[in-house]
Tab-separated table of C-alpha atoms in Angstrom:
chain	number	residue	atom	x	y	z
A	1	MET	CA	42.656	-43.472	-10.349
A	2	ALA	CA	40.026	-41.278	-12.004
A	3	HIS	CA	37.609	-39.435	-9.794
A	4	PRO	CA	33.921	-40.143	-10.468
A	5	GLN	CA	31.985	-37.509	-12.338
A	6	VAL	CA	29.240	-35.651	-10.522
A	7	PRO	CA	25.812	-36.112	-12.144
A	8	ASP	CA	24.469	-32.882	-13.600
A	9	HIS	CA	21.225	-33.095	-11.625
A	10	ALA	CA	23.127	-33.438	-8.335
A	11	LEU	CA	25.296	-30.401	-9.123
A	12	ASP	CA	22.255	-28.387	-10.225
A	13	GLN	CA	20.554	-29.202	-6.944
A	14	ALA	CA	23.647	-28.230	-4.946
A	15	LEU	CA	23.957	-24.904	-6.732
A	16	THR	CA	20.408	-23.965	-5.718
A	17	ALA	CA	21.663	-23.893	-2.117
A	18	VAL	CA	24.652	-21.621	-2.863
A	19	VAL	CA	24.007	-18.016	-1.820
A	20	SER	CA	24.953	-15.335	-4.396
A	21	PRO	CA	27.563	-17.199	-6.471
A	22	ASP	CA	29.318	-15.046	-9.070
A	23	GLU	CA	29.803	-16.049	-12.703
A	24	TYR	CA	33.350	-17.320	-12.193
A	25	PHE	CA	32.323	-19.582	-9.320
A	26	LEU	CA	29.515	-21.082	-11.402
A	27	GLN	CA	31.919	-21.687	-14.286
A	28	ASP	CA	34.397	-23.391	-11.960
A	29	ALA	CA	31.634	-25.540	-10.484
A	30	ARG	CA	30.846	-26.810	-14.001
A	31	SER	CA	34.439	-27.286	-15.144
A	32	LYS	CA	36.357	-28.372	-12.021
A	33	GLY	CA	35.496	-31.809	-10.752
A	34	GLU	CA	36.913	-31.302	-7.250
A	35	LEU	CA	34.731	-28.244	-6.628
A	36	ALA	CA	31.658	-30.024	-7.989
A	37	ARG	CA	32.272	-32.964	-5.649
A	38	THR	CA	32.747	-30.627	-2.687
A	39	LEU	CA	29.494	-28.813	-3.446
A	40	THR	CA	27.437	-31.969	-3.844
A	41	HIS	CA	28.932	-33.520	-0.693
A	42	PHE	CA	28.129	-30.496	1.456
A	43	ASP	CA	24.725	-30.080	-0.142
A	44	ALA	CA	23.847	-33.648	0.819
A	45	LEU	CA	25.242	-33.108	4.321
A	46	GLY	CA	23.267	-29.885	4.849
A	47	ARG	CA	20.048	-31.317	3.468
A	48	GLY	CA	20.442	-34.428	5.609
A	49	VAL	CA	21.145	-32.580	8.855
A	50	ALA	CA	18.247	-30.172	8.251
A	51	ALA	CA	15.919	-33.083	7.491
A	52	SER	CA	17.052	-34.859	10.669
A	53	PHE	CA	16.414	-31.774	12.813
A	54	ASN	CA	12.949	-31.417	11.283
A	55	ALA	CA	12.154	-35.104	11.802
A	56	ARG	CA	13.233	-34.860	15.448
A	57	GLY	CA	11.124	-31.738	16.006
A	58	VAL	CA	14.109	-29.619	17.089
A	59	GLU	CA	12.661	-26.148	17.801
A	60	GLY	CA	9.715	-27.298	15.751
A	61	ASP	CA	10.216	-27.671	12.010
A	62	GLY	CA	11.627	-24.980	9.728
A	63	TRP	CA	15.259	-26.100	9.274
A	64	THR	CA	16.870	-25.463	5.887
A	65	HIS	CA	20.434	-25.229	4.582
A	66	THR	CA	22.518	-22.825	2.508
A	67	MET	CA	26.102	-22.769	1.262
A	68	THR	CA	28.533	-19.948	0.673
A	69	PRO	CA	30.395	-19.857	-2.663
A	70	ALA	CA	33.544	-21.323	-1.078
A	71	TYR	CA	36.033	-23.762	-2.584
A	72	TRP	CA	36.814	-25.574	0.671
A	73	GLY	CA	33.316	-26.595	1.824
A	74	ASN	CA	30.982	-24.563	3.992
A	75	VAL	CA	27.327	-25.252	4.775
A	76	THR	CA	24.935	-23.587	7.216
A	77	VAL	CA	21.893	-25.343	8.672
A	78	ARG	CA	19.484	-22.661	9.818
A	79	HIS	CA	16.162	-22.497	11.646
A	80	ARG	CA	13.589	-19.959	10.530
A	81	ASP	CA	13.794	-18.267	13.974
A	82	GLY	CA	17.520	-17.549	13.573
A	83	MET	CA	19.259	-20.464	15.310
A	84	HIS	CA	21.946	-21.892	13.030
A	85	PHE	CA	24.990	-24.157	12.839
A	86	VAL	CA	27.880	-23.663	10.443
A	87	PHE	CA	29.848	-26.705	9.215
A	88	MET	CA	33.274	-25.686	7.882
A	89	HIS	CA	36.082	-27.768	6.403
A	90	HIS	CA	39.399	-26.266	7.541
A	91	GLY	CA	41.586	-29.376	7.450
A	92	ARG	CA	42.178	-30.158	3.788
A	93	SER	CA	45.946	-29.937	4.293
A	94	ARG	CA	45.856	-32.641	6.979
A	95	LYS	CA	46.308	-36.301	6.154
A	96	GLY	CA	43.934	-39.161	6.785
A	97	ALA	CA	40.914	-38.897	9.054
A	98	ALA	CA	42.155	-35.600	10.548
A	99	GLY	CA	41.731	-33.990	7.144
A	100	ARG	CA	38.131	-35.166	6.919
A	101	ARG	CA	36.823	-33.432	10.017
A	102	LEU	CA	34.482	-30.455	10.078
A	103	THR	CA	34.355	-27.663	12.621
A	104	VAL	CA	30.795	-26.967	13.781
A	105	GLU	CA	30.161	-23.455	15.117
A	106	THR	CA	26.992	-21.850	16.460
A	107	GLY	CA	25.511	-18.644	15.111
A	108	TYR	CA	24.380	-15.647	17.166
A	109	PRO	CA	22.616	-12.352	16.420
A	110	HIS	CA	24.811	-9.671	14.897
A	111	GLY	CA	26.562	-7.580	17.514
A	112	TYR	CA	26.427	-10.148	20.314
A	113	SER	CA	29.716	-10.167	22.261
A	114	GLY	CA	28.912	-12.465	25.165
A	115	TRP	CA	29.914	-16.046	25.892
A	116	ARG	CA	29.433	-18.529	23.039
A	117	ALA	CA	29.175	-22.276	22.942
A	118	GLU	CA	32.523	-23.930	22.183
A	119	PRO	CA	32.760	-25.374	18.629
A	120	ILE	CA	33.019	-29.120	18.126
A	121	THR	CA	34.403	-31.240	15.299
A	122	VAL	CA	32.699	-34.095	13.470
A	123	SER	CA	33.691	-36.423	10.665
A	124	MET	CA	32.405	-35.214	7.307
A	125	ASP	CA	32.046	-38.838	6.149
A	126	ARG	CA	29.460	-39.882	8.746
A	127	ASP	CA	25.790	-40.197	7.913
A	128	PRO	CA	24.026	-36.786	8.205
A	129	ASP	CA	21.553	-38.188	10.736
A	130	ALA	CA	24.446	-39.346	12.957
A	131	ILE	CA	26.095	-35.925	12.610
A	132	ALA	CA	22.801	-34.263	13.585
A	133	ALA	CA	22.520	-36.480	16.676
A	134	ASP	CA	26.120	-35.636	17.642
A	135	VAL	CA	25.465	-31.906	17.309
A	136	LEU	CA	22.300	-32.136	19.407
A	137	ARG	CA	24.071	-34.091	22.144
A	138	ARG	CA	27.383	-32.227	22.309
A	139	LEU	CA	26.595	-28.681	21.203
A	140	MET	CA	22.896	-27.887	21.464
A	141	PRO	CA	22.610	-27.628	25.311
A	142	ALA	CA	25.352	-24.977	25.613
A	143	TYR	CA	24.047	-23.246	22.492
A	144	GLN	CA	20.527	-22.933	23.882
A	145	ASP	CA	21.834	-21.469	27.135
A	146	THR	CA	24.001	-18.849	25.445
A	147	LEU	CA	21.571	-18.122	22.629
A	148	ARG	CA	18.864	-17.167	25.132
A	149	GLU	CA	21.089	-14.391	26.465
A	150	ALA	CA	22.033	-13.345	22.932
A	151	LEU	CA	18.413	-13.133	21.799
A	152	GLU	CA	17.495	-11.058	24.857
A	153	ALA	CA	20.366	-8.684	24.111
A	154	ALA	CA	19.304	-8.500	20.469
A	155	GLY	CA	15.764	-7.716	21.564
A	156	ARG	CA	16.982	-4.859	23.727
A	157	ARG	CA	19.107	-3.491	20.881
A	158	GLU	CA	16.157	-3.661	18.518
A	159	ALA	CA	13.898	-1.829	20.976
A	160	GLU	CA	16.565	0.846	21.390
A	161	ARG	CA	16.998	1.100	17.631
A	162	ARG	CA	13.263	1.614	17.156
A	163	ALA	CA	13.224	4.263	19.893
A	164	ARG	CA	16.026	6.175	18.150
A	165	THR	CA	14.224	5.856	14.828
A	166	GLY	CA	11.024	7.273	16.292
A	167	LEU	CA	12.728	10.190	18.016
A	168	ASN	CA	14.848	10.962	14.960
A	169	ASN	CA	11.682	11.071	12.878
A	170	LEU	CA	10.170	13.678	15.214
A	171	ILE	CA	13.365	15.736	15.153
A	172	GLU	CA	13.463	15.636	11.350
A	173	GLN	CA	9.968	17.109	11.231
A	174	LEU	CA	11.084	20.057	13.352
A	175	VAL	CA	14.529	20.758	11.913
A	176	PRO	CA	14.934	21.256	8.147
A	177	GLY	CA	18.334	20.612	6.631
A	178	LEU	CA	19.142	17.755	9.000
A	179	HIS	CA	22.017	15.532	7.879
A	180	GLY	CA	24.605	13.085	9.100
A	181	ILE	CA	28.364	13.273	8.943
A	182	GLY	CA	29.517	14.310	5.492
A	183	GLY	CA	26.022	15.402	4.465
A	184	LEU	CA	24.514	11.901	4.829
A	185	ASP	CA	20.784	11.775	4.146
A	186	PRO	CA	19.243	10.810	7.514
A	187	ARG	CA	16.691	8.593	5.770
A	188	SER	CA	19.516	6.199	4.920
A	189	ALA	CA	20.278	5.795	8.652
A	190	PRO	CA	17.009	6.329	10.533
A	191	ASP	CA	18.356	4.773	13.743
A	192	ARG	CA	21.515	6.911	13.880
A	193	ASP	CA	22.810	8.323	17.166
A	194	THR	CA	23.835	11.764	15.902
A	195	SER	CA	22.416	14.332	13.474
A	196	PHE	CA	23.648	17.744	12.403
A	197	TRP	CA	22.051	20.787	10.877
A	198	SER	CA	24.010	23.517	9.191
A	199	GLY	CA	24.209	27.186	10.046
A	200	HIS	CA	24.878	30.029	7.674
A	201	ASP	CA	28.518	29.049	7.138
A	202	HIS	CA	27.854	25.670	5.520
A	203	VAL	CA	24.750	24.471	3.735
A	204	PRO	CA	24.877	21.185	1.729
A	205	ASP	CA	23.221	21.238	-1.677
A	206	GLY	CA	19.457	20.945	-1.559
A	207	GLN	CA	19.160	21.740	2.153
A	208	VAL	CA	17.600	24.688	3.914
A	209	THR	CA	19.711	27.526	5.263
A	210	LEU	CA	19.298	28.137	8.981
A	211	PRO	CA	20.921	30.966	10.934
A	212	VAL	CA	21.712	28.580	13.802
A	213	GLY	CA	23.682	25.380	13.375
A	214	GLY	CA	23.832	22.487	15.773
A	215	ARG	CA	24.104	18.835	16.631
A	216	VAL	CA	21.676	16.387	18.227
A	217	THR	CA	23.057	13.241	19.878
A	218	LEU	CA	20.701	10.569	21.208
A	219	LYS	CA	21.449	8.158	24.015
A	220	HIS	CA	21.502	4.565	22.729
A	221	ASP	CA	17.925	3.973	23.948
A	222	ALA	CA	16.730	7.504	23.049
A	223	SER	CA	15.998	8.222	26.721
A	224	GLU	CA	18.173	11.351	26.692
A	225	VAL	CA	19.214	13.890	24.073
A	226	GLU	CA	22.280	16.103	23.910
A	227	VAL	CA	21.777	19.303	21.885
A	228	LYS	CA	24.614	21.619	20.901
A	229	LEU	CA	23.772	24.962	19.200
A	230	THR	CA	26.205	27.103	17.236
A	231	HIS	CA	25.944	30.638	15.789
A	232	VAL	CA	23.190	31.500	18.296
A	233	PRO	CA	22.222	35.216	18.377
A	234	PRO	CA	22.208	36.629	21.940
A	235	GLU	CA	18.483	37.381	21.840
A	236	LEU	CA	17.682	33.808	20.917
A	237	ALA	CA	20.097	32.448	23.520
A	238	LEU	CA	18.350	34.423	26.257
A	239	ASN	CA	14.941	33.247	25.082
A	240	LEU	CA	16.129	29.653	25.128
A	241	LEU	CA	17.607	29.978	28.595
A	242	ASP	CA	14.453	31.632	29.877
A	243	TYR	CA	12.386	28.816	28.415
A	244	LEU	CA	14.583	26.269	30.181
A	245	ARG	CA	14.377	28.252	33.420
A	246	GLN	CA	10.572	27.986	33.341
A	247	TYR	CA	10.934	24.223	33.458
A	248	GLY	CA	13.403	24.295	36.321
A	249	VAL	CA	16.324	23.251	34.157
A	250	VAL	CA	18.448	26.303	34.900
A	251	ALA	CA	18.385	28.943	37.639
A	252	GLY	CA	18.693	32.624	36.900
A	253	ARG	CA	16.903	35.601	35.436
A	254	ALA	CA	16.757	36.919	31.870
A	255	HIS	CA	17.978	40.491	31.260
A	256	ALA	CA	17.019	42.779	28.379
A	257	LEU	CA	19.832	43.706	26.030
A	258	GLY	CA	20.916	47.192	25.114
A	259	GLY	CA	21.855	48.604	28.529
A	260	PRO	CA	25.284	49.905	29.499
A	261	ALA	CA	28.126	47.462	30.042
A	262	ARG	CA	28.973	46.431	33.571
A	263	VAL	CA	32.043	44.655	34.883
A	264	ILE	CA	32.021	41.554	37.076
A	265	ALA	CA	35.268	40.087	38.311
A	266	GLY	CA	36.156	36.710	36.917
A	267	GLU	CA	36.624	36.773	33.137
A	268	LEU	CA	39.929	37.590	31.510
A	269	GLU	CA	39.732	40.774	29.481
A	270	PRO	CA	43.108	41.952	28.147
A	271	HIS	CA	44.155	45.562	28.831
A	272	GLU	CA	47.208	47.520	27.925
A	273	PRO	CA	49.908	47.016	30.582
A	274	THR	CA	50.437	50.001	32.907
A	275	ARG	CA	54.173	49.529	32.886
A	276	GLU	CA	56.673	47.653	30.853
A	277	GLY	CA	56.454	43.906	31.395
A	278	ALA	CA	53.255	44.050	33.485
A	279	ARG	CA	50.570	41.395	32.792
A	280	PRO	CA	47.027	42.280	31.625
A	281	GLU	CA	44.332	42.786	34.245
A	282	ALA	CA	41.584	40.171	34.664
A	283	ARG	CA	37.933	41.183	34.733
A	284	LEU	CA	34.598	39.987	33.261
A	285	LEU	CA	32.759	42.211	30.814
A	286	LEU	CA	29.009	41.555	30.615
A	287	THR	CA	26.662	43.616	28.481
A	288	GLY	CA	23.250	43.992	30.029
A	289	ALA	CA	20.911	46.128	32.111
């Protein structure tokens, strides 16, 4: 029995819903009848479910559909605010009605790892309005409950991302030669957690040489900053510590350099053994006044 041909206008309409198809997929859609029938079937299903959601006023209007360039059938019905359902055909190898069922999954913001609504299955041969009613009855209540938590988590992540972006921008204005791992331009990752600047031993092309290297690591919400300095001259180190002391961060007193060395017990300083097999003495050598 010959399979019916898909009208050109129906296939053209279906292809407008396919997201980023490559040239080979488009050629197959025109030359392979099974793929053309799959595309037009899922296009009609997606359009029908979206139209039903809009007619029922689900989350207001704003429901549309898209398809991925897949050979097995895959359509997403999406609301403009981000809520979406994915209808996937995984059962082509099954016989009879079992091979005509779709898995319906809910979509969540990227990075969400909490509890999700359990997928359901529906018959791909039912009327789209009946499928929409089934999804609203069986899946929407659990989806709304879990999506609320997901959207709140996404909102927190976005606020934290913006805080890191703002603080990174201020740091970039103060520190020339800032870069990410491997010399990454920080402008390509404005919300990054960690930045580096190079000291005299390594300077990426086009960046400014600094005598002191270091690393800045931001807490996820930019509420705290970890700063590590390398190649710090002693004079600068003392100035930095004195500056911190003024703000009550550290306790102590700055000492001028250049005085005679004095010894304080505690640090290991190797000395020649006084007899054969004896171990080195332990003492701390501190240069200062």
